[in-house]
Coordinates of C-alpha atoms in Angstrom, one line a residue:
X75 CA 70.7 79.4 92.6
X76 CA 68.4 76.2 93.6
X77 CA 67.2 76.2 97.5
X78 CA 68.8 73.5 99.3
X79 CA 65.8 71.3 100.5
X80 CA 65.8 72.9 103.6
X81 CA 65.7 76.7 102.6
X82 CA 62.0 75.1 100.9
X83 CA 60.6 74.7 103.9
X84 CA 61.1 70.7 104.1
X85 CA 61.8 70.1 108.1
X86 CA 63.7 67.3 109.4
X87 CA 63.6 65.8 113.1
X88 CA 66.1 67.3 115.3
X89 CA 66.1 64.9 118.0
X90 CA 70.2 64.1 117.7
X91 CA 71.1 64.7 121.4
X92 CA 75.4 64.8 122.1
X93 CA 77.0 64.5 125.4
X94 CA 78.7 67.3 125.8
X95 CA 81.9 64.8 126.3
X96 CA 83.0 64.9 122.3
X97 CA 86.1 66.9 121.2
X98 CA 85.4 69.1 117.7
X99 CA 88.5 69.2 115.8
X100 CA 86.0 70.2 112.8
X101 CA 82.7 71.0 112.9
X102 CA 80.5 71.8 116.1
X103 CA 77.5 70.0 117.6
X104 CA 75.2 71.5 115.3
X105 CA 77.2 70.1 112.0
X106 CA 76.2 66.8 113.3
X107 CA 72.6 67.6 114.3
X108 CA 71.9 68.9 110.8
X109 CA 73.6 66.2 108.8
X110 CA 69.7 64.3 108.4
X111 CA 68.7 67.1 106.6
X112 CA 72.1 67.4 104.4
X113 CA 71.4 66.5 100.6
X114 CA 73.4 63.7 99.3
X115 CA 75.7 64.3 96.9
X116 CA 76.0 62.0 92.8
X117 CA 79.5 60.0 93.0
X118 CA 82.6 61.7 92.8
X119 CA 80.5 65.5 92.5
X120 CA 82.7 68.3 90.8
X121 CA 82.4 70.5 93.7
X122 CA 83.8 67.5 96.1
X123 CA 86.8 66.7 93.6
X124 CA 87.3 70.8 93.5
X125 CA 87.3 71.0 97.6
X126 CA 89.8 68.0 97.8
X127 CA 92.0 69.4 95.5
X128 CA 92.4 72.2 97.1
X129 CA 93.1 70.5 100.3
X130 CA 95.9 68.7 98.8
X131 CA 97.1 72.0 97.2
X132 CA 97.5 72.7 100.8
X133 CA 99.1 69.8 102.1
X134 CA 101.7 69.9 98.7
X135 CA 102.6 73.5 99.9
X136 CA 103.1 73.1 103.4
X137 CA 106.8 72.3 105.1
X138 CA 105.4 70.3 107.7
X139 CA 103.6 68.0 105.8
X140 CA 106.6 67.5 103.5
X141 CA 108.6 65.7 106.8
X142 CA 106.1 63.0 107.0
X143 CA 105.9 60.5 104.1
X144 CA 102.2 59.2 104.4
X145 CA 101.1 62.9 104.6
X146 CA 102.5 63.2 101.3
X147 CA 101.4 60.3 100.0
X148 CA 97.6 61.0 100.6
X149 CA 98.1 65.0 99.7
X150 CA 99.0 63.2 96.2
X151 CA 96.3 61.1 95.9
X152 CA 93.8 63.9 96.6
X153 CA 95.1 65.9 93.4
X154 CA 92.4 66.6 91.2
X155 CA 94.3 64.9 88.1
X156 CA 94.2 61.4 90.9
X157 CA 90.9 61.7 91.3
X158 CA 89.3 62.2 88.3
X159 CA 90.8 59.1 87.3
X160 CA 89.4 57.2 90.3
X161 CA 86.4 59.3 88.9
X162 CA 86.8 57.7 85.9
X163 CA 87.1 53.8 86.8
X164 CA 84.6 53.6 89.4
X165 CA 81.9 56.0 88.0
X166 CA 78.7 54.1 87.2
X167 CA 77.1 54.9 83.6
X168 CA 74.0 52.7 83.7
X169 CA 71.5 55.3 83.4
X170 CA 70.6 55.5 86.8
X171 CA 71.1 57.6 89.5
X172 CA 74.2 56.6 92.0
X173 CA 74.1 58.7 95.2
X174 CA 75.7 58.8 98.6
X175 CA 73.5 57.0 101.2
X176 CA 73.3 59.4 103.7
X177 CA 75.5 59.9 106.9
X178 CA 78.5 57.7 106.9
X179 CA 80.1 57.5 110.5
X180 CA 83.9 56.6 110.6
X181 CA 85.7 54.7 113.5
X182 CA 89.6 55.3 112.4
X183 CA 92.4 52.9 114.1
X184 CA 94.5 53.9 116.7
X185 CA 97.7 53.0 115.0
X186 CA 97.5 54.9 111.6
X187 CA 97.9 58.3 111.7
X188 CA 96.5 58.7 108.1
X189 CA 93.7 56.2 108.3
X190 CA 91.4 57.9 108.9
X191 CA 91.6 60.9 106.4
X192 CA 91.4 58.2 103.6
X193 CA 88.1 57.2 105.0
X194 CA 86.9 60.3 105.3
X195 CA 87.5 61.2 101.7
X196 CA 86.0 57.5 100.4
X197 CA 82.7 58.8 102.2
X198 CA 83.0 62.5 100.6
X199 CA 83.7 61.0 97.3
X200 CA 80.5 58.7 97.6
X201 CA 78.5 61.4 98.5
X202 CA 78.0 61.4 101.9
X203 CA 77.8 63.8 104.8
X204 CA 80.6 62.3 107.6
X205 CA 81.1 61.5 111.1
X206 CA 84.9 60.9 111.9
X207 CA 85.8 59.9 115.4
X208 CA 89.6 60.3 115.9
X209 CA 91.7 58.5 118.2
X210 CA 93.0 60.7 121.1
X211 CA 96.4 59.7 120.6
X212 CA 98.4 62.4 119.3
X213 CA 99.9 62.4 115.8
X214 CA 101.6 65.4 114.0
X215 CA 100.1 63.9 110.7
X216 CA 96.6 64.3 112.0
X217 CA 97.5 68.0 112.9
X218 CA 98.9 69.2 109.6
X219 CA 96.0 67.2 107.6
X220 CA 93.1 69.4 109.4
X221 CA 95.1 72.3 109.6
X222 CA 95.0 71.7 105.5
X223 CA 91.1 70.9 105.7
X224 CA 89.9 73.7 107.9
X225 CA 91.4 75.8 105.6
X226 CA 89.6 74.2 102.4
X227 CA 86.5 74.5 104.6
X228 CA 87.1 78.0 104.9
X229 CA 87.5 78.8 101.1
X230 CA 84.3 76.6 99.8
X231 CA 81.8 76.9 103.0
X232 CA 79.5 74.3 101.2
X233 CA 81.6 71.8 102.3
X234 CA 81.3 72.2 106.2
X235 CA 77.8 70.6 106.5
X236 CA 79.4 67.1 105.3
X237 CA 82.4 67.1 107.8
X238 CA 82.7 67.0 111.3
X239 CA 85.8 65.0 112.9
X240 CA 85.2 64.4 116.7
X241 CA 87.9 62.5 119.6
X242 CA 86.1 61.1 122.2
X243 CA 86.6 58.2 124.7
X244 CA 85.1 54.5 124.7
X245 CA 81.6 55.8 125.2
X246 CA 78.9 53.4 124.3
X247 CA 76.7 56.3 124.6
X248 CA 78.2 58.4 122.0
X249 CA 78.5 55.5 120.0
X250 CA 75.0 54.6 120.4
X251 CA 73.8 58.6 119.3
X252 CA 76.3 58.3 116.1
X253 CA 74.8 54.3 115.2
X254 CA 71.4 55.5 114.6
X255 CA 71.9 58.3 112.7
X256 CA 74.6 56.7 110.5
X257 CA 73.2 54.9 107.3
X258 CA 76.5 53.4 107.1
X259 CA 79.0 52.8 109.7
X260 CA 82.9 51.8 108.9
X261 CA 84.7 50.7 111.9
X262 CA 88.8 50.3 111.1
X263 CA 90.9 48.4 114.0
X264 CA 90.7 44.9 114.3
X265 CA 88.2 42.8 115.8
X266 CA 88.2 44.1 119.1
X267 CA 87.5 47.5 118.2
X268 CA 84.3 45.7 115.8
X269 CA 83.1 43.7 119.0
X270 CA 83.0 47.1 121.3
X271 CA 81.0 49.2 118.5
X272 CA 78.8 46.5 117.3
X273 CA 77.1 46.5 121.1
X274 CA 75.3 49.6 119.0
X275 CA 72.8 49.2 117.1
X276 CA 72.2 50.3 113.6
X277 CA 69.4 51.5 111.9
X278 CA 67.3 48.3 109.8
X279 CA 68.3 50.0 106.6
X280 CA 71.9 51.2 107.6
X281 CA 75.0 49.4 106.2
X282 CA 78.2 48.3 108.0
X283 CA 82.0 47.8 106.7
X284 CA 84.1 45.7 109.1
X285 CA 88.3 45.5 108.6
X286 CA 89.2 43.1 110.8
X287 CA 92.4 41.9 112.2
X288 CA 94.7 41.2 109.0
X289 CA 98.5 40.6 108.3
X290 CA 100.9 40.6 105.5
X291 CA 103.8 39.6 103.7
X292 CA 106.1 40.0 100.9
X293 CA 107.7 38.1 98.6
X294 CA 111.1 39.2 97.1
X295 CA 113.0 37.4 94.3
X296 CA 116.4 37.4 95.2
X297 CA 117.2 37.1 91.1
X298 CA 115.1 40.1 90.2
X299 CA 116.4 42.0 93.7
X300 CA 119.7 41.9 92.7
X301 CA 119.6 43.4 88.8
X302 CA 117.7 46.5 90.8
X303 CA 120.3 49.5 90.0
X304 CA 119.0 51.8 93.5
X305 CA 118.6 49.1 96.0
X306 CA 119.0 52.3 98.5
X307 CA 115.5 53.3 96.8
X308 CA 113.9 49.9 97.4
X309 CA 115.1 49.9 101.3
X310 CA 113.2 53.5 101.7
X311 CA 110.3 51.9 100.4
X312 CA 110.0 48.7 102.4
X313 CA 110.8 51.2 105.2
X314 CA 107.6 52.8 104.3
X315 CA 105.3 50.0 104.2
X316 CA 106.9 48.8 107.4
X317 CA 108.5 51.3 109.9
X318 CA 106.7 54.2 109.0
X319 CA 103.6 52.8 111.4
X320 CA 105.7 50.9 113.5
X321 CA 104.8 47.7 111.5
X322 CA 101.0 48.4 112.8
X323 CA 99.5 48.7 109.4
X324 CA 97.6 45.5 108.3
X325 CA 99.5 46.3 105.2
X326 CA 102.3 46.0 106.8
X327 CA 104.7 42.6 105.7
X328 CA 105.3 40.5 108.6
X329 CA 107.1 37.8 107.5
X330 CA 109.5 37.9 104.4
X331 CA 109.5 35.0 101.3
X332 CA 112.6 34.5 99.5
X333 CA 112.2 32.8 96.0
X334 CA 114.0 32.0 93.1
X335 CA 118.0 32.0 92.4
X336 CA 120.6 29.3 93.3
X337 CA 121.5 29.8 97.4
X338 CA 124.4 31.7 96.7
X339 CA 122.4 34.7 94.9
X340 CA 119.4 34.4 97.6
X341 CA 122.0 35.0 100.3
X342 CA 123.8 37.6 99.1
X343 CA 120.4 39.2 98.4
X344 CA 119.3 39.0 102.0
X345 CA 122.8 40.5 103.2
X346 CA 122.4 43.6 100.5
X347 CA 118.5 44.2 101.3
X348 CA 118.9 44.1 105.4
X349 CA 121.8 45.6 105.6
X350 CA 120.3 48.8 103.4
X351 CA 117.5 48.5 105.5
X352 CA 119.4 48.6 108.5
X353 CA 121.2 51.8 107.8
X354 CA 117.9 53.2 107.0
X355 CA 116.6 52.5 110.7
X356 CA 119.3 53.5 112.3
X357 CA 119.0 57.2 110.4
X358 CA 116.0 57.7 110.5
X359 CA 113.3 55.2 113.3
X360 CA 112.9 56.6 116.7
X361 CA 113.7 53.0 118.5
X362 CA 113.0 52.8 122.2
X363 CA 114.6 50.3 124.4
X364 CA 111.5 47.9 125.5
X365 CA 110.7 47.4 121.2
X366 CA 114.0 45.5 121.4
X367 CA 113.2 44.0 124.1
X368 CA 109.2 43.0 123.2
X369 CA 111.0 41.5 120.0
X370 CA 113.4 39.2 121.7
X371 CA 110.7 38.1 124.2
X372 CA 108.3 37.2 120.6
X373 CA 111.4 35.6 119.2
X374 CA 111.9 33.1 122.0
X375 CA 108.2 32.4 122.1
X376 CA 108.5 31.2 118.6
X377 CA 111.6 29.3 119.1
X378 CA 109.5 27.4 121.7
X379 CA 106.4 26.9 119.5
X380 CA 108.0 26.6 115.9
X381 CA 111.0 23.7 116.0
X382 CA 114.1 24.7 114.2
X383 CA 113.3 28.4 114.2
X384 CA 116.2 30.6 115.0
X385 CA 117.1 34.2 115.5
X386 CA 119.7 35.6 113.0
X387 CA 123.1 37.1 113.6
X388 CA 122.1 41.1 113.8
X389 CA 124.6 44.1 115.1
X390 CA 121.7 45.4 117.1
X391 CA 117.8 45.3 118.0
X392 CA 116.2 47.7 115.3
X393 CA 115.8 44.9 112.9
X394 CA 115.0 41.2 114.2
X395 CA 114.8 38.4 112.0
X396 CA 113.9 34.7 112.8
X397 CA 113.8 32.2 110.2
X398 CA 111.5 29.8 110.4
X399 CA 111.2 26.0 108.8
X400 CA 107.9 26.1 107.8
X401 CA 105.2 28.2 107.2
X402 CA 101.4 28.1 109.2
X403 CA 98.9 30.5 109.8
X404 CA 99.7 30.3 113.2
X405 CA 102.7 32.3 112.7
X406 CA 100.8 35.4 113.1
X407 CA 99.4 34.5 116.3
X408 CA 102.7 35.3 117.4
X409 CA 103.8 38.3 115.3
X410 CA 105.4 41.2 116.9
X411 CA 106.0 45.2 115.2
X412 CA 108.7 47.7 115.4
X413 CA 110.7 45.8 113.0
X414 CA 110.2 42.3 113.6
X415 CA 109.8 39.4 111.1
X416 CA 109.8 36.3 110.3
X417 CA 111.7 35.0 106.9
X418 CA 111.5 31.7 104.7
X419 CA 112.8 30.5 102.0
X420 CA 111.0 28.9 99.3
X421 CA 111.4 27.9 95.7
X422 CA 107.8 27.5 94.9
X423 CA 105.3 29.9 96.2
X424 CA 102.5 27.5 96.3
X425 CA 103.6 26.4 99.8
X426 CA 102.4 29.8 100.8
X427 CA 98.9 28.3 100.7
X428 CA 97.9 28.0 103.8
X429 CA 99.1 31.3 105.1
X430 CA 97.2 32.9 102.5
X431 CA 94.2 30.2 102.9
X432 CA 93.4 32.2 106.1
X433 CA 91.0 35.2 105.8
X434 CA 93.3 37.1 108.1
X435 CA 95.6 37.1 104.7
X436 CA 95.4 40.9 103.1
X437 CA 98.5 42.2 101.1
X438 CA 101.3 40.4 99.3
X439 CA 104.0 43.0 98.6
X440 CA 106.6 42.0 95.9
X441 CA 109.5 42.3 94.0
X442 CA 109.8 39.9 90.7
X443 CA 107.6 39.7 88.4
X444 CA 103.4 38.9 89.0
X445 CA 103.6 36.1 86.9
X446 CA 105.3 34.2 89.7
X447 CA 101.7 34.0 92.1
X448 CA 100.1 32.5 89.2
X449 CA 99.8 28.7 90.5
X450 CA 99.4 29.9 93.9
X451 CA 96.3 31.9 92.7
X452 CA 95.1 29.1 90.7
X453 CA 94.6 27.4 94.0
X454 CA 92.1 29.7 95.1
X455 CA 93.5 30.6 98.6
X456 CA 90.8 32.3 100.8
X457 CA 92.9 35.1 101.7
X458 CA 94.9 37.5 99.6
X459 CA 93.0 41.0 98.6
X460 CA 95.8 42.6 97.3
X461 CA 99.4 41.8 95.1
X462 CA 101.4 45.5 94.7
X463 CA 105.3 46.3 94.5
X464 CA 106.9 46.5 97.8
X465 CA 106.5 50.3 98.3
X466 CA 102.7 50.7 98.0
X467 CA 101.2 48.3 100.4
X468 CA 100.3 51.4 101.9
X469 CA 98.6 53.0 99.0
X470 CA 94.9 53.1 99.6
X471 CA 92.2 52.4 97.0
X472 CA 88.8 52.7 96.6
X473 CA 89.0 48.9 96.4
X474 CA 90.2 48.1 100.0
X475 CA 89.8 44.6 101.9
X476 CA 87.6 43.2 99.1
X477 CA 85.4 46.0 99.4
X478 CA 84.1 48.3 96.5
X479 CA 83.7 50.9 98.6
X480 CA 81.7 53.2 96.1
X481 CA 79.4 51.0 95.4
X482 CA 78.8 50.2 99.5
X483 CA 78.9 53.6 100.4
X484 CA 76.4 54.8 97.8
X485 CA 72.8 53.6 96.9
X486 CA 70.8 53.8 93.4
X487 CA 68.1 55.1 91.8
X488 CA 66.7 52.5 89.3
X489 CA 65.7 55.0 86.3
X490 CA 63.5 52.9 83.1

């Protein structure tokens, strides 16, 4: 078997000092102290697809993942059948030499449990030895995913130098240790979260991927709505891209377009698709008194700042609607979660310009037909990253807020 570089005799600084104040949920102190003299891995390495395999073989089997919809959703992705396709479209066959960079370290949101899991496997699948700081706020999800990754890590050992997930509070000092080790840093959260890290500094040659504060929204042809056999089936999945993270997500639609069919049709669509969604909510979301009234308090704020918005008829607070006369960018100044949104009607989708001319613009989710965005992607908005069915706004990619991330998580070695 070859000698890791190390077991050579090749030394490495070991001047990585941690305040004792960070949590280990995996790893110790010493996993991140020896990650400079970790080997980086090629892109998408057999023995990383094997270990993430397994981990989802552990997630697929367990009963508590199997109550939370997310958890399942990323324990698919991580099959080894998924990934060798991603393997597939993303892996580079120039010639050269694609490697990880080095030490990736990962600041995860506070408001998606999963988030930060997907991040972690985008850095293993680019080769790289990871840092993961975890929010402290407590999420089943996070539980069950590394109770299913301590246990990969316990089956293929190799794997433990490239993984140590750490909790720790708004510490500029631990962020300031992690910065100059990382050779890349990914900071998820909005741009509150970028302004705190950034006040560390990176190495000169280290790389940083920002998401920023982004919204949503989805389009829905009431025509092509109502031919859909198992509307039950589409309510459970705009529940999912909406509910499931308490309309946090930046993925997450937060104002609904209603196109195409004569008013009759788009009304009775409406009625169908809310009231589906509806009983949904009221089965399955946990709802807590201030949401309803935090949405009430948004919708009068608009009513004030947007003339002839109004709040529609509804039985109850779990779902507030309030339809608004025109669209602007400046609608999501004012945007509110837990199910609120705003709706509009509009029979042709290039009048979604300028809400999707604004950078903040991420995910269009849709049902009708792709064909329909085609003028309003003619005109070149500055916005828009993604257009998927209503049901996988939520899906991640390696392609994620106009980022290849394989290609800005790895580095390469020019071979003539």
């Amino acid at each position: 078997m070859q000698k890791n570089l190390s077991e050579q005799g090749i030394r490495y600084p070991r001047k990585v000092e941690l305040p004792q104040t960070i949590t280990f949920l995996i790893g110790t102190s010493d996993t991140i102290r020896n990650m400079p003299m970790v080997p980086a891995k090629a892109l998408f390495a057999e023995d990383v697809i094997e270990f993430l395999d397994t981990v989802s073989k552990q997630l697929m089997t367990s009963k508590e993942a199997k109550k939370y919809p997310d958890v399942v959703t990323f324990g698919f992705w991580l099959r080894k059948a998924s990934l060798k396709k991603l393997k597939e479209r993303f892996e580079k066959r120039d010639g050269n030499l694609h490697m990880g960079r080095g030490i990736v370290f990962h600041i995860a949101p506070s408001n998606v449990p999963v988030n930060y899991a997907y991040s972690l496997v985008s850095g293993l699948l680019t080769g790289n030895a990871n840092v993961v700081r975890i929010p402290s706020k407590k999420f089943p999800q996070v539980t069950i995913i590394n109770e299913a990754i301590q246990k990969a890590l316990d089956q293929q050992e190799h794997m433990k130098p490239y993984i140590a997930l750490v909790q720790y509070e708004r510490e500029q000092k631990i962020n300031d240790v992690l910065s100059t080790m990382a050779d890349v840093r990914v900071i998820w959260g909005g741009d509150a979260t970028i302004a705190e890290i950034r006040k560390s500094e990176l190495a000169p040659r280290a790389g940083e991927i920002t998401f920023a504060d982004r919204y949503s929204l989805a389009v829905i042809d009431s025509e092509e709505y109502l031919k859909i056999g198992n509307k039950g089936k589409v309510a459970e999945d705009f529940y999912n891209d909406t509910f499931l993270t308490d309309q946090n997500a930046c993925t997450s639609p937060r104002i609904v377009i209603w196109t195409g069919g004569a008013r009759e049709a788009r009304e009775a669509a409406k009625e169908e698709f809310w009231s589906k969604l509806h009983d949904l909510v009221k089965k399955k979301y946990p709802f807590q008194p201030i949401q309803g009234v935090n949405k009430l308090t948004s919708s009068y704020l608009i009513a004030v700042a947007f003339e002839g918005s109004r709040i529609m008829p509804r039985e109850d607070n779990l779902i507030v609607r309030v339809k608004v006369s025109e669209l602007s960018a400046k609608l999501m100044d004012l945007k509110d979660n837990s199910g609120y949104f705003f709706e509009y009607d509009c029979d042709d989708l290039t009048e979604l310009f300028e809400l999707c001319n604004d950078k903040r613009c991420q995910t269009i989710g849709y049902i009708g037909k792709k064909a329909m965005f085609s003028d309003l992607l003619a005109a070149a908005p500055r916005g828009i990253d993604r257009i998927v069915p209503i049901g996988k706004t939520m899906d991640f990619e390696l392609l994620w807020d106009g980022y290849d991330l394989t290609e800005r998580m790895s580095r390469t070695v020019r071979i003539q």
